[in-house]
Amino acid sequence: MDEVIINNRRVKLENGQIYSYYIIGGSSKVCKWYPLKGTMNKGNPCATINGKRYSYRRIVFKIFNPEWSIENSEMIKHYDKNILNNRIENLYRVL
Protein backbone atom coordinates (compact mmCIF):
# COMPACT_ATOMS: atom_id res chain seq x y z
CA MET A 1 0.00 0.00 0.00
CA ASP A 2 1.17 3.49 -0.77
CA GLU A 3 1.87 5.96 1.96
CA VAL A 4 0.85 9.60 2.23
CA ILE A 5 1.90 12.59 4.29
CA ILE A 6 -0.67 13.83 6.80
CA ASN A 7 0.30 16.71 9.07
CA ASN A 8 4.01 16.17 8.29
CA ARG A 9 3.86 12.46 9.18
CA ARG A 10 4.12 9.44 6.88
CA VAL A 11 0.97 7.30 7.13
CA LYS A 12 -0.07 4.04 5.48
CA LEU A 13 -2.86 1.47 5.61
CA GLU A 14 -1.91 -2.19 5.83
CA ASN A 15 -4.28 -5.10 6.49
CA GLY A 16 -6.98 -2.74 7.73
CA GLN A 17 -4.66 -1.04 10.27
CA ILE A 18 -3.42 2.56 9.97
CA TYR A 19 0.30 3.00 10.65
CA SER A 20 2.44 6.08 11.24
CA TYR A 21 6.19 6.30 10.70
CA TYR A 22 8.20 7.49 13.68
CA ILE A 23 11.84 8.37 14.15
CA ILE A 24 12.75 7.91 17.80
CA GLY A 25 15.95 8.66 19.64
CA GLY A 26 18.93 10.96 19.51
CA SER A 27 22.20 9.76 18.02
CA SER A 28 21.04 6.14 17.63
CA LYS A 29 17.75 6.76 15.87
CA VAL A 30 15.14 4.04 15.49
CA CYS A 31 12.83 4.39 12.49
CA LYS A 32 9.73 2.22 12.60
CA TRP A 33 6.09 1.97 11.52
CA TYR A 34 3.75 2.02 14.53
CA PRO A 35 0.01 1.32 14.54
CA LEU A 36 -1.99 4.47 15.23
CA LYS A 37 -3.95 4.16 18.43
CA GLY A 38 -7.47 5.33 17.91
CA THR A 39 -10.02 6.95 20.16
CA MET A 40 -13.72 7.56 19.83
CA ASN A 41 -15.12 11.05 19.33
CA LYS A 42 -18.93 11.20 19.44
CA GLY A 43 -19.02 7.59 18.29
CA ASN A 44 -16.56 8.13 15.42
CA PRO A 45 -13.18 6.37 15.42
CA CYS A 46 -10.35 8.94 15.31
CA ALA A 47 -6.58 9.03 15.51
CA THR A 48 -4.13 11.80 16.37
CA ILE A 49 -1.33 12.52 13.90
CA ASN A 50 1.32 14.99 15.08
CA GLY A 51 -1.06 16.52 17.60
CA LYS A 52 -4.09 16.87 15.30
CA ARG A 53 -7.12 14.58 15.47
CA TYR A 54 -8.56 13.10 12.26
CA SER A 55 -11.44 10.69 11.75
CA TYR A 56 -10.46 7.26 10.45
CA ARG A 57 -12.68 7.74 7.41
CA ARG A 58 -10.75 10.88 6.40
CA ILE A 59 -7.39 9.15 6.91
CA VAL A 60 -8.45 6.12 4.83
CA PHE A 61 -9.92 8.34 2.11
CA LYS A 62 -6.67 10.39 1.97
CA ILE A 63 -4.51 7.26 1.67
CA PHE A 64 -6.48 6.14 -1.38
CA ASN A 65 -6.85 9.67 -2.78
CA PRO A 66 -3.49 11.38 -2.16
CA GLU A 67 -4.39 14.44 -4.27
CA TRP A 68 -7.34 15.20 -1.95
CA SER A 69 -6.68 17.62 0.91
CA ILE A 70 -7.59 16.10 4.27
CA GLU A 71 -7.83 19.65 5.65
CA ASN A 72 -10.70 20.75 3.39
CA SER A 73 -14.25 20.93 4.62
CA GLU A 74 -15.73 18.32 2.27
CA MET A 75 -17.57 15.61 4.15
CA ILE A 76 -16.64 11.94 3.79
CA LYS A 77 -19.62 9.66 4.32
CA HIS A 78 -20.34 5.94 4.52
CA TYR A 79 -22.55 4.26 1.91
CA ASP A 80 -23.89 1.80 4.48
CA LYS A 81 -24.22 4.48 7.24
CA ASN A 82 -22.01 2.33 9.53
CA ILE A 83 -19.38 4.73 10.93
CA LEU A 84 -17.20 1.80 11.99
CA ASN A 85 -16.96 0.46 8.42
CA ASN A 86 -14.05 2.51 7.08
CA ARG A 87 -13.15 0.35 4.09
CA ILE A 88 -12.48 2.52 1.05
CA GLU A 89 -15.29 0.78 -0.87
CA ASN A 90 -17.71 2.16 1.73
CA LEU A 91 -16.53 5.78 1.65
CA TYR A 92 -17.53 8.63 -0.62
CA ARG A 93 -16.93 12.38 -0.81
CA VAL A 94 -19.87 14.77 -0.56
CA LEU A 95 -19.29 17.65 -2.95
Coordinates of C-alpha atoms in Angstrom, one line a residue:
M1 CA 0.0 0.0 0.0
D2 CA 1.2 3.5 -0.8
E3 CA 1.9 6.0 2.0
V4 CA 0.9 9.6 2.2
I5 CA 1.9 12.6 4.3
I6 CA -0.7 13.8 6.8
N7 CA 0.3 16.7 9.1
N8 CA 4.0 16.2 8.3
R9 CA 3.9 12.5 9.2
R10 CA 4.1 9.4 6.9
V11 CA 1.0 7.3 7.1
K12 CA -0.1 4.0 5.5
L13 CA -2.9 1.5 5.6
E14 CA -1.9 -2.2 5.8
N15 CA -4.3 -5.1 6.5
G16 CA -7.0 -2.7 7.7
Q17 CA -4.7 -1.0 10.3
I18 CA -3.4 2.6 10.0
Y19 CA 0.3 3.0 10.6
S20 CA 2.4 6.1 11.2
Y21 CA 6.2 6.3 10.7
Y22 CA 8.2 7.5 13.7
I23 CA 11.8 8.4 14.2
I24 CA 12.8 7.9 17.8
G25 CA 15.9 8.7 19.6
G26 CA 18.9 11.0 19.5
S27 CA 22.2 9.8 18.0
S28 CA 21.0 6.1 17.6
K29 CA 17.7 6.8 15.9
V30 CA 15.1 4.0 15.5
C31 CA 12.8 4.4 12.5
K32 CA 9.7 2.2 12.6
W33 CA 6.1 2.0 11.5
Y34 CA 3.8 2.0 14.5
P35 CA 0.0 1.3 14.5
L36 CA -2.0 4.5 15.2
K37 CA -3.9 4.2 18.4
G38 CA -7.5 5.3 17.9
T39 CA -10.0 6.9 20.2
M40 CA -13.7 7.6 19.8
N41 CA -15.1 11.1 19.3
K42 CA -18.9 11.2 19.4
G43 CA -19.0 7.6 18.3
N44 CA -16.6 8.1 15.4
P45 CA -13.2 6.4 15.4
C46 CA -10.4 8.9 15.3
A47 CA -6.6 9.0 15.5
T48 CA -4.1 11.8 16.4
I49 CA -1.3 12.5 13.9
N50 CA 1.3 15.0 15.1
G51 CA -1.1 16.5 17.6
K52 CA -4.1 16.9 15.3
R53 CA -7.1 14.6 15.5
Y54 CA -8.6 13.1 12.3
S55 CA -11.4 10.7 11.7
Y56 CA -10.5 7.3 10.4
R57 CA -12.7 7.7 7.4
R58 CA -10.8 10.9 6.4
I59 CA -7.4 9.2 6.9
V60 CA -8.4 6.1 4.8
F61 CA -9.9 8.3 2.1
K62 CA -6.7 10.4 2.0
I63 CA -4.5 7.3 1.7
F64 CA -6.5 6.1 -1.4
N65 CA -6.9 9.7 -2.8
P66 CA -3.5 11.4 -2.2
E67 CA -4.4 14.4 -4.3
W68 CA -7.3 15.2 -2.0
S69 CA -6.7 17.6 0.9
I70 CA -7.6 16.1 4.3
E71 CA -7.8 19.6 5.7
N72 CA -10.7 20.7 3.4
S73 CA -14.3 20.9 4.6
E74 CA -15.7 18.3 2.3
M75 CA -17.6 15.6 4.1
I76 CA -16.6 11.9 3.8
K77 CA -19.6 9.7 4.3
H78 CA -20.3 5.9 4.5
Y79 CA -22.5 4.3 1.9
D80 CA -23.9 1.8 4.5
K81 CA -24.2 4.5 7.2
N82 CA -22.0 2.3 9.5
I83 CA -19.4 4.7 10.9
L84 CA -17.2 1.8 12.0
N85 CA -17.0 0.5 8.4
N86 CA -14.1 2.5 7.1
R87 CA -13.1 0.4 4.1
I88 CA -12.5 2.5 1.0
E89 CA -15.3 0.8 -0.9
N90 CA -17.7 2.2 1.7
L91 CA -16.5 5.8 1.7
Y92 CA -17.5 8.6 -0.6
R93 CA -16.9 12.4 -0.8
V94 CA -19.9 14.8 -0.6
L95 CA -19.3 17.6 -2.9

